[in-house]
CSV table of C-alpha atoms and ligand atoms in Angstrom, one decimal:
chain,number,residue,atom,x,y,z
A,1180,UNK,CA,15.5,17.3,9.8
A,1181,UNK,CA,15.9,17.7,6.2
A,1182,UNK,CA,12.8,16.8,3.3
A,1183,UNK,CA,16.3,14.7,1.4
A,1184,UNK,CA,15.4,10.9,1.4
A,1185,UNK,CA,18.6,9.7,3.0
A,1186,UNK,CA,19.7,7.3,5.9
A,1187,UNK,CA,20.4,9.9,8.2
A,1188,UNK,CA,16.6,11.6,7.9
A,1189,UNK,CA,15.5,7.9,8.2
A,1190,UNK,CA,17.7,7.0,11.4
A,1191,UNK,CA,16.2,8.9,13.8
A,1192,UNK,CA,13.1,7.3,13.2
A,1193,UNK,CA,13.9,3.7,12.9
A,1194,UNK,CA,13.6,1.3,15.5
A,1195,UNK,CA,16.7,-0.2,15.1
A,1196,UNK,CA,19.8,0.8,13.4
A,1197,UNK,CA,20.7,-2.1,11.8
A,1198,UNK,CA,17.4,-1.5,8.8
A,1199,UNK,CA,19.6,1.0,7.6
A,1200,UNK,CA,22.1,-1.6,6.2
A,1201,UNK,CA,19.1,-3.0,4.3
A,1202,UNK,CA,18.3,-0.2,2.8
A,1203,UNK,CA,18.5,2.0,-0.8
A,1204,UNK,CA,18.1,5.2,-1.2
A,1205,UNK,CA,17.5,6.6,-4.6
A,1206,UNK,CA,17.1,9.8,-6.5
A,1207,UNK,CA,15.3,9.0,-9.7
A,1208,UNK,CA,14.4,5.4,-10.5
A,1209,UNK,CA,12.3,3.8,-13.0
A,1210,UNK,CA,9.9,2.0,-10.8
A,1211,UNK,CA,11.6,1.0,-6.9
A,1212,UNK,CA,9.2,-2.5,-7.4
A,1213,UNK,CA,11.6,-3.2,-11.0
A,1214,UNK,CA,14.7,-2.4,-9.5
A,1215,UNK,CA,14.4,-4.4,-6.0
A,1216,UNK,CA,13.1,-7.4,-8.1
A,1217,UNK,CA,16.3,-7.2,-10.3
A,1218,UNK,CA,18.0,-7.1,-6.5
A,1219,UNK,CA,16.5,-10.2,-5.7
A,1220,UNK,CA,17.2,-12.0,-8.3
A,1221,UNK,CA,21.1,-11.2,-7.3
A,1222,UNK,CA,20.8,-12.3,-4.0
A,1223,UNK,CA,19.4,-9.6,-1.7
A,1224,UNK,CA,17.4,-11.1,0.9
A,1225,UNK,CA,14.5,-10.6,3.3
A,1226,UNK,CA,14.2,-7.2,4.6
A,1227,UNK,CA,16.0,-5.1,1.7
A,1228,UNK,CA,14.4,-1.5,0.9
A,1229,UNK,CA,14.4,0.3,-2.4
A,1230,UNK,CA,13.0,4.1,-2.1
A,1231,UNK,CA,13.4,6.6,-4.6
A,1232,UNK,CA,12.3,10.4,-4.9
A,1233,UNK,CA,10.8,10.2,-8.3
A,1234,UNK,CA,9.5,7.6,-10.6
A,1235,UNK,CA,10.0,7.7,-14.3
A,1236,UNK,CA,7.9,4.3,-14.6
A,1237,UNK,CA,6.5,3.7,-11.8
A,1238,UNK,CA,4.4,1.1,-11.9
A,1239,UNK,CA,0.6,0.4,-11.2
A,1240,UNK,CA,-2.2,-2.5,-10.7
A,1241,UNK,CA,-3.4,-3.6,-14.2
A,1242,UNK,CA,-0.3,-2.6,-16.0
A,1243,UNK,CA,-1.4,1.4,-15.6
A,1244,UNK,CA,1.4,3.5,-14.7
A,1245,UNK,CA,1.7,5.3,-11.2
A,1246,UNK,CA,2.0,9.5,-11.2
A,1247,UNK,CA,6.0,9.8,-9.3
A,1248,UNK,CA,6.8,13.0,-9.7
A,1249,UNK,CA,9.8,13.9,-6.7
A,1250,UNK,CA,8.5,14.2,-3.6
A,1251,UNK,CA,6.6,11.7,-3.0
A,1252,UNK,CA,7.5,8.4,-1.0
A,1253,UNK,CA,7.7,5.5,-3.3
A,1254,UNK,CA,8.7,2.6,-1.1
A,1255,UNK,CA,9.2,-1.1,-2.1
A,1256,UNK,CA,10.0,-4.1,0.3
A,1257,UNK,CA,11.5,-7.6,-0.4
A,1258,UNK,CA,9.6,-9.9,1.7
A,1259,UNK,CA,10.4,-13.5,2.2
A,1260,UNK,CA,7.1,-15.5,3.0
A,1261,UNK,CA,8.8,-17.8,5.7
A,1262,UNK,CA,9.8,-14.5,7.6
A,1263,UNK,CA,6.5,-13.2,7.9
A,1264,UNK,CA,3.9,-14.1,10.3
A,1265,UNK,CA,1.5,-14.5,8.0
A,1266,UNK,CA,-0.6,-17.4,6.5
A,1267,UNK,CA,-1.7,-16.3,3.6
A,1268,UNK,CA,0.2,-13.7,1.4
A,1269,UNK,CA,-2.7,-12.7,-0.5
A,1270,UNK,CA,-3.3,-10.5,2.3
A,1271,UNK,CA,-0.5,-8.5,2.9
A,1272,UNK,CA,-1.7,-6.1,-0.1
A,1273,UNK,CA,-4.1,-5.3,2.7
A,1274,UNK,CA,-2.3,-5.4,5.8
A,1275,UNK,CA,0.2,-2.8,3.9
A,1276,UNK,CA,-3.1,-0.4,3.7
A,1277,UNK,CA,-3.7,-0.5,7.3
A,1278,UNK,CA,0.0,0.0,7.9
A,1279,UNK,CA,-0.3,3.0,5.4
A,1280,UNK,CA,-3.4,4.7,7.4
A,1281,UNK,CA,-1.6,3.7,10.5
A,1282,UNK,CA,1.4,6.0,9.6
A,1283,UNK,CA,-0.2,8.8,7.8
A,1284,UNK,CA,-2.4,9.1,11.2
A,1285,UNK,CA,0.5,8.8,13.3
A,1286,UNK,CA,2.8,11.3,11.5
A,1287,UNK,CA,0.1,13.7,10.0
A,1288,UNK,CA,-2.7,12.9,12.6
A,1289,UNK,CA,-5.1,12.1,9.7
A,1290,UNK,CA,-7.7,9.4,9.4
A,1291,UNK,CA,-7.5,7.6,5.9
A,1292,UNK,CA,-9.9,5.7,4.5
A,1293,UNK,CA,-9.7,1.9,2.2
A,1294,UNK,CA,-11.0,1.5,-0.6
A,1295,UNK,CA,-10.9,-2.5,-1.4
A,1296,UNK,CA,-8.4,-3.6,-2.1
A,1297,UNK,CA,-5.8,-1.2,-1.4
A,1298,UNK,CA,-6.1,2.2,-2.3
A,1299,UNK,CA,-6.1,4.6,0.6
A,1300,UNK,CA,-8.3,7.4,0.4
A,1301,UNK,CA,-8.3,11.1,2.2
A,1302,UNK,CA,-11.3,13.3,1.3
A,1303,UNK,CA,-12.4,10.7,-1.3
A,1304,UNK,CA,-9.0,11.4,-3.1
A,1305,UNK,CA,-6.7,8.6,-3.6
A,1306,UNK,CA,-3.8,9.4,-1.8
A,1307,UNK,CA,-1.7,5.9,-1.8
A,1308,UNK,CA,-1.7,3.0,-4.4
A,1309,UNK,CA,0.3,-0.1,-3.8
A,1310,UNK,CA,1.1,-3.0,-5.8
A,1311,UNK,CA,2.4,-6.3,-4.6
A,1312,UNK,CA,4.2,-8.5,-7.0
A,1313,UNK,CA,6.3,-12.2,-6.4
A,1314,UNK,CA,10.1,-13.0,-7.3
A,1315,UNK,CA,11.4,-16.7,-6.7
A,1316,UNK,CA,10.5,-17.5,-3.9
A,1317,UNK,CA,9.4,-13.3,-2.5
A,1318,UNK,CA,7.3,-10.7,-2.3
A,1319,UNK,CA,8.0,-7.2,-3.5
A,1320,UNK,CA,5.3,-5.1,-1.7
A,1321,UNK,CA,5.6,-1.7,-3.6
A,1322,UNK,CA,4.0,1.2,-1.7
A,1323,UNK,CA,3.3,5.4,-4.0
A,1324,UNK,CA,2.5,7.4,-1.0
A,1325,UNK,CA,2.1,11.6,-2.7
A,1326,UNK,CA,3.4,13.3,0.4
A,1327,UNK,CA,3.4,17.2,-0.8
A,1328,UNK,CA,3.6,17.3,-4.4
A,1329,UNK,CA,0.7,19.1,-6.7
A,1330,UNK,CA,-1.3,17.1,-9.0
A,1331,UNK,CA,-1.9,18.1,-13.0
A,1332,UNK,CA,-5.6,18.9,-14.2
A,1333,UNK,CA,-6.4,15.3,-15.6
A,1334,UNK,CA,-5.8,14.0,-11.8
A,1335,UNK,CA,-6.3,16.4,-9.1
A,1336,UNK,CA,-10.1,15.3,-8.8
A,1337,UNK,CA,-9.4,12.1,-8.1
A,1338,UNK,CA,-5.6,11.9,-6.6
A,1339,UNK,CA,-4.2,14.2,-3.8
A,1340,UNK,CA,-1.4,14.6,-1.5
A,1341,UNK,CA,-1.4,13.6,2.1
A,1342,UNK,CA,-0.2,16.9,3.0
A,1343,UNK,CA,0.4,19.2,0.6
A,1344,UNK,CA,3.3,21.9,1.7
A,1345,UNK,CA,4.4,19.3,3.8
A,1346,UNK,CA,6.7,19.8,7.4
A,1347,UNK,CA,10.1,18.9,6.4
A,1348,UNK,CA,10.5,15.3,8.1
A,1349,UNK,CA,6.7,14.2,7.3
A,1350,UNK,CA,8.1,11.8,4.2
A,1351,UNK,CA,11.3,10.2,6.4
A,1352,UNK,CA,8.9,9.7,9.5
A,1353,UNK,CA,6.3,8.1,7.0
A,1354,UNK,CA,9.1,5.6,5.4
A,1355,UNK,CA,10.2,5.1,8.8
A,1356,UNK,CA,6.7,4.1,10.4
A,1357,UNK,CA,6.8,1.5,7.4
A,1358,UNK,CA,9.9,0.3,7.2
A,1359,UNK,CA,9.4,-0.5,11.6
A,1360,UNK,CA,6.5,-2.5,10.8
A,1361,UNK,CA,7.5,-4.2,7.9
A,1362,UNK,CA,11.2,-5.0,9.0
A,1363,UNK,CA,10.6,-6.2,12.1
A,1364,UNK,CA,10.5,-9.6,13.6
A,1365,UNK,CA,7.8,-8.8,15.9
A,1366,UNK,CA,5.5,-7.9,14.0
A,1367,UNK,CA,2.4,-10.1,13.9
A,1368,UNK,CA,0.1,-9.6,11.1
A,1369,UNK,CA,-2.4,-11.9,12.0
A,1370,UNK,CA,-3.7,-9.9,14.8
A,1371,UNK,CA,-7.0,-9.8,14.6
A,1372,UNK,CA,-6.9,-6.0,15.9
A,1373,UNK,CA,-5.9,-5.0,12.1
A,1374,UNK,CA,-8.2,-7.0,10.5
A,1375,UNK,CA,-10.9,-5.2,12.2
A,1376,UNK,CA,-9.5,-1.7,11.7
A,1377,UNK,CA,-9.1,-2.7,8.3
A,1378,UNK,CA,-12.8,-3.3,8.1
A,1379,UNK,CA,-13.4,-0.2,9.9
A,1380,UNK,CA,-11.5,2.2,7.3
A,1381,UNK,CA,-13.5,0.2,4.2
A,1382,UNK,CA,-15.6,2.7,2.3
A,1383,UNK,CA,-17.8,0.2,0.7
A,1384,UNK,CA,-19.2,-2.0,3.1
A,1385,UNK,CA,-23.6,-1.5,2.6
A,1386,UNK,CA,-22.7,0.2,-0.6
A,1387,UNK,CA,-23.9,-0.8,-4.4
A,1388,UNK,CA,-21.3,-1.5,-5.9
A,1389,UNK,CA,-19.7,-2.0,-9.7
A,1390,UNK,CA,-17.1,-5.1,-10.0
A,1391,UNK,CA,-14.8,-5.0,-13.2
A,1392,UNK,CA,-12.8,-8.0,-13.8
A,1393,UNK,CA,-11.1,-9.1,-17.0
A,1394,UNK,CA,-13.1,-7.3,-19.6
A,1395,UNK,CA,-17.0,-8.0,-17.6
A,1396,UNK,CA,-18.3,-5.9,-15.4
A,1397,UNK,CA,-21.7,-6.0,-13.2
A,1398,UNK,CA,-23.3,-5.1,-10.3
A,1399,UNK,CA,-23.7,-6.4,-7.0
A,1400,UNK,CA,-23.9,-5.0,-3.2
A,1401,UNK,CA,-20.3,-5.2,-0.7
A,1402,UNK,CA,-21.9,-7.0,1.9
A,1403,UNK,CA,-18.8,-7.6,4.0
A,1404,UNK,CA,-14.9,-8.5,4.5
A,1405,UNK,CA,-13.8,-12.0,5.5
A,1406,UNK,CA,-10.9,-12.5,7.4
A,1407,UNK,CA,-8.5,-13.1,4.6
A,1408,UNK,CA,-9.3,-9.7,3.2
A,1409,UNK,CA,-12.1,-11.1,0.5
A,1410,UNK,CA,-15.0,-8.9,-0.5
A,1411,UNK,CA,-18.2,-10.8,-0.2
A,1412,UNK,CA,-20.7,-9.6,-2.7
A,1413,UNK,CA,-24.2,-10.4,-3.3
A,1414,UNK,CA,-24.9,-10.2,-7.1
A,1415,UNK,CA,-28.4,-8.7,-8.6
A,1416,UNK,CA,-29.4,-12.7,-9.1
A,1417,UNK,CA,-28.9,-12.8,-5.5
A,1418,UNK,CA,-25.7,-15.2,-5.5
A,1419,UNK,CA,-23.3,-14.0,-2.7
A,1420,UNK,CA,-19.2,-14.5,-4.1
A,1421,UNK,CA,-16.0,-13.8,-2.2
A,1422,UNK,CA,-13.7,-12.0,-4.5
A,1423,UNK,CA,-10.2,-12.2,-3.6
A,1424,UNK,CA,-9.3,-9.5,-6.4
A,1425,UNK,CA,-11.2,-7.1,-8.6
A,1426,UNK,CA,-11.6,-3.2,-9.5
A,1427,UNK,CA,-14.5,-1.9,-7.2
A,1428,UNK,CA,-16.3,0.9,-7.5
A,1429,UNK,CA,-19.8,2.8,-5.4
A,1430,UNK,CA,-22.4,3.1,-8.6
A,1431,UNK,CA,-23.3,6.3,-8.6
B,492,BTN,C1,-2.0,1.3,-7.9
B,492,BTN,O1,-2.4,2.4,-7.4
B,492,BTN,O2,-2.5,0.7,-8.8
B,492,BTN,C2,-0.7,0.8,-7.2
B,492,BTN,C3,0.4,1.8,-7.3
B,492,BTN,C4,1.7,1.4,-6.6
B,492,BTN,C5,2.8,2.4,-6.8
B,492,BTN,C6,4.0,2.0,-6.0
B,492,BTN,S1,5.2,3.3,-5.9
B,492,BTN,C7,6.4,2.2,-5.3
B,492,BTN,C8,6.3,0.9,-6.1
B,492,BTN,N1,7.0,1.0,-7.4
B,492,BTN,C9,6.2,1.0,-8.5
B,492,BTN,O3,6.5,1.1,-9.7
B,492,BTN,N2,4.9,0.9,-8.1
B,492,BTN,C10,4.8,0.8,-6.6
């Protein structure tokens, strides 16, 4: 099977043959999140895939821009909340990173590790970023996973690729995985059995830690993950927060 995004790499992989009528297959887009939020707003409904071979824009948390050079996977799904089985849809940022590991280890046979919230992280590289963002009434769930390509000077110590020189079907079997668990009805994300994985593939848990939001940042230890996906933190005063968002990183 050929490395070319396109429904027919896809089909082999998908559970069922009716996603393919849901989703878009690009070349070259500006950022997949931009274009299948303009889609929404015309009408496209639960279920509908944007993927694109490059970025010229794309798009990540913070308003920073995400490295999409062609190659890579760069994946973005319209999610209706009432189609989900899902309380809270704060915490399908995370659920999408345990999906991530789920298919990398599947396809490439690789453990990945989390790093709160959502970066996914092989050989302390960052290897996937995703960014979740609302239309209307929706979620566009926006997933930059580098498959093979190489990575310029000014990132290569802290990004990577999942597998660089990659087998030929590695990226359609990856979009595949995703678009299986994503699309289906079935699917139950409040099964407890990913919360705990998800906890299990955390890097920070026991770890001192730096917090940066807005335009403070401080110091505190990850003490642990709650079941919505919050980090609980004790601060150096000794006051314990749940942080539903945040940049985190280990003090070094
Ligand atoms: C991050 O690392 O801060 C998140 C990066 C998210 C990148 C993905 S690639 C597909 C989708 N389209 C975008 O423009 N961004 C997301």
């Amino acid at each position: 099977m050929g490395d070319i995004l396109s429904i027919s790499g896809l089909m082999p992989y998908l559970s069922d043959v009716g996603y393919a009528n849901k989703i878009y297959i690009y070349e070259s887009l500006g950022s997949t999140n931009t274009t299948l939020k303009e889609m929404a707003e015309t009408g496209h409904g639960h279920g509908t895939v944007v993927i694109s071979d490059s970025q010229t824009s794309g798009r990540g948390r913070y308003g920073r821009s995400f490295y999409s050079p062609s190659g890579g996977l760069y994946i973005s799904f319209l999610l209706r909340r009432e189609s989900l089985k899902l309380p809270e849809i704060t915490m399908i940022t995370a659920l999408a990173a345990v999906m991530v590991c789920r298919a990398v280890k599947k396809v490439i046979g690789k453990e990945s590790l989390i790093k709160w919230v959502n970066d996914i992280l092989l050989d302390d590289k960052k290897v996937c970023g995703i960014l979740t963002e609302t239309v209307n009434d929706s979620i566009v769930l926006g997933i930059g996973i580098n498959i093979s390509a190489e990575f310029p000077d000014n990132l290569n110590k802290v990004a990577a690729s999942i597998s660089p020189g990659a087998d030929a079907s590695v990226r359609n079997r990856i979009a595949a995985e995703l678009i299986n668990v994503f699309l289906s009805p079935d699917t139950d994300f409040n099964n407890d059995e990913i919360y705990k994985e998800y906890k299990k593939r955390l890097t920070l848990l026991g770890k001192k830690i730096v917090v940066s939001q807005a335009d403070t940042q401080y110091e505190a230890v990850a003490l642990d993950i709650d079941k919505t996906y919050r980090l609980i933190i004790k601060k150096t005063d000794g006051t314990v927060e749940a942080l539903l968002s945040g940049e985190v990183s280990v003090r070094v």
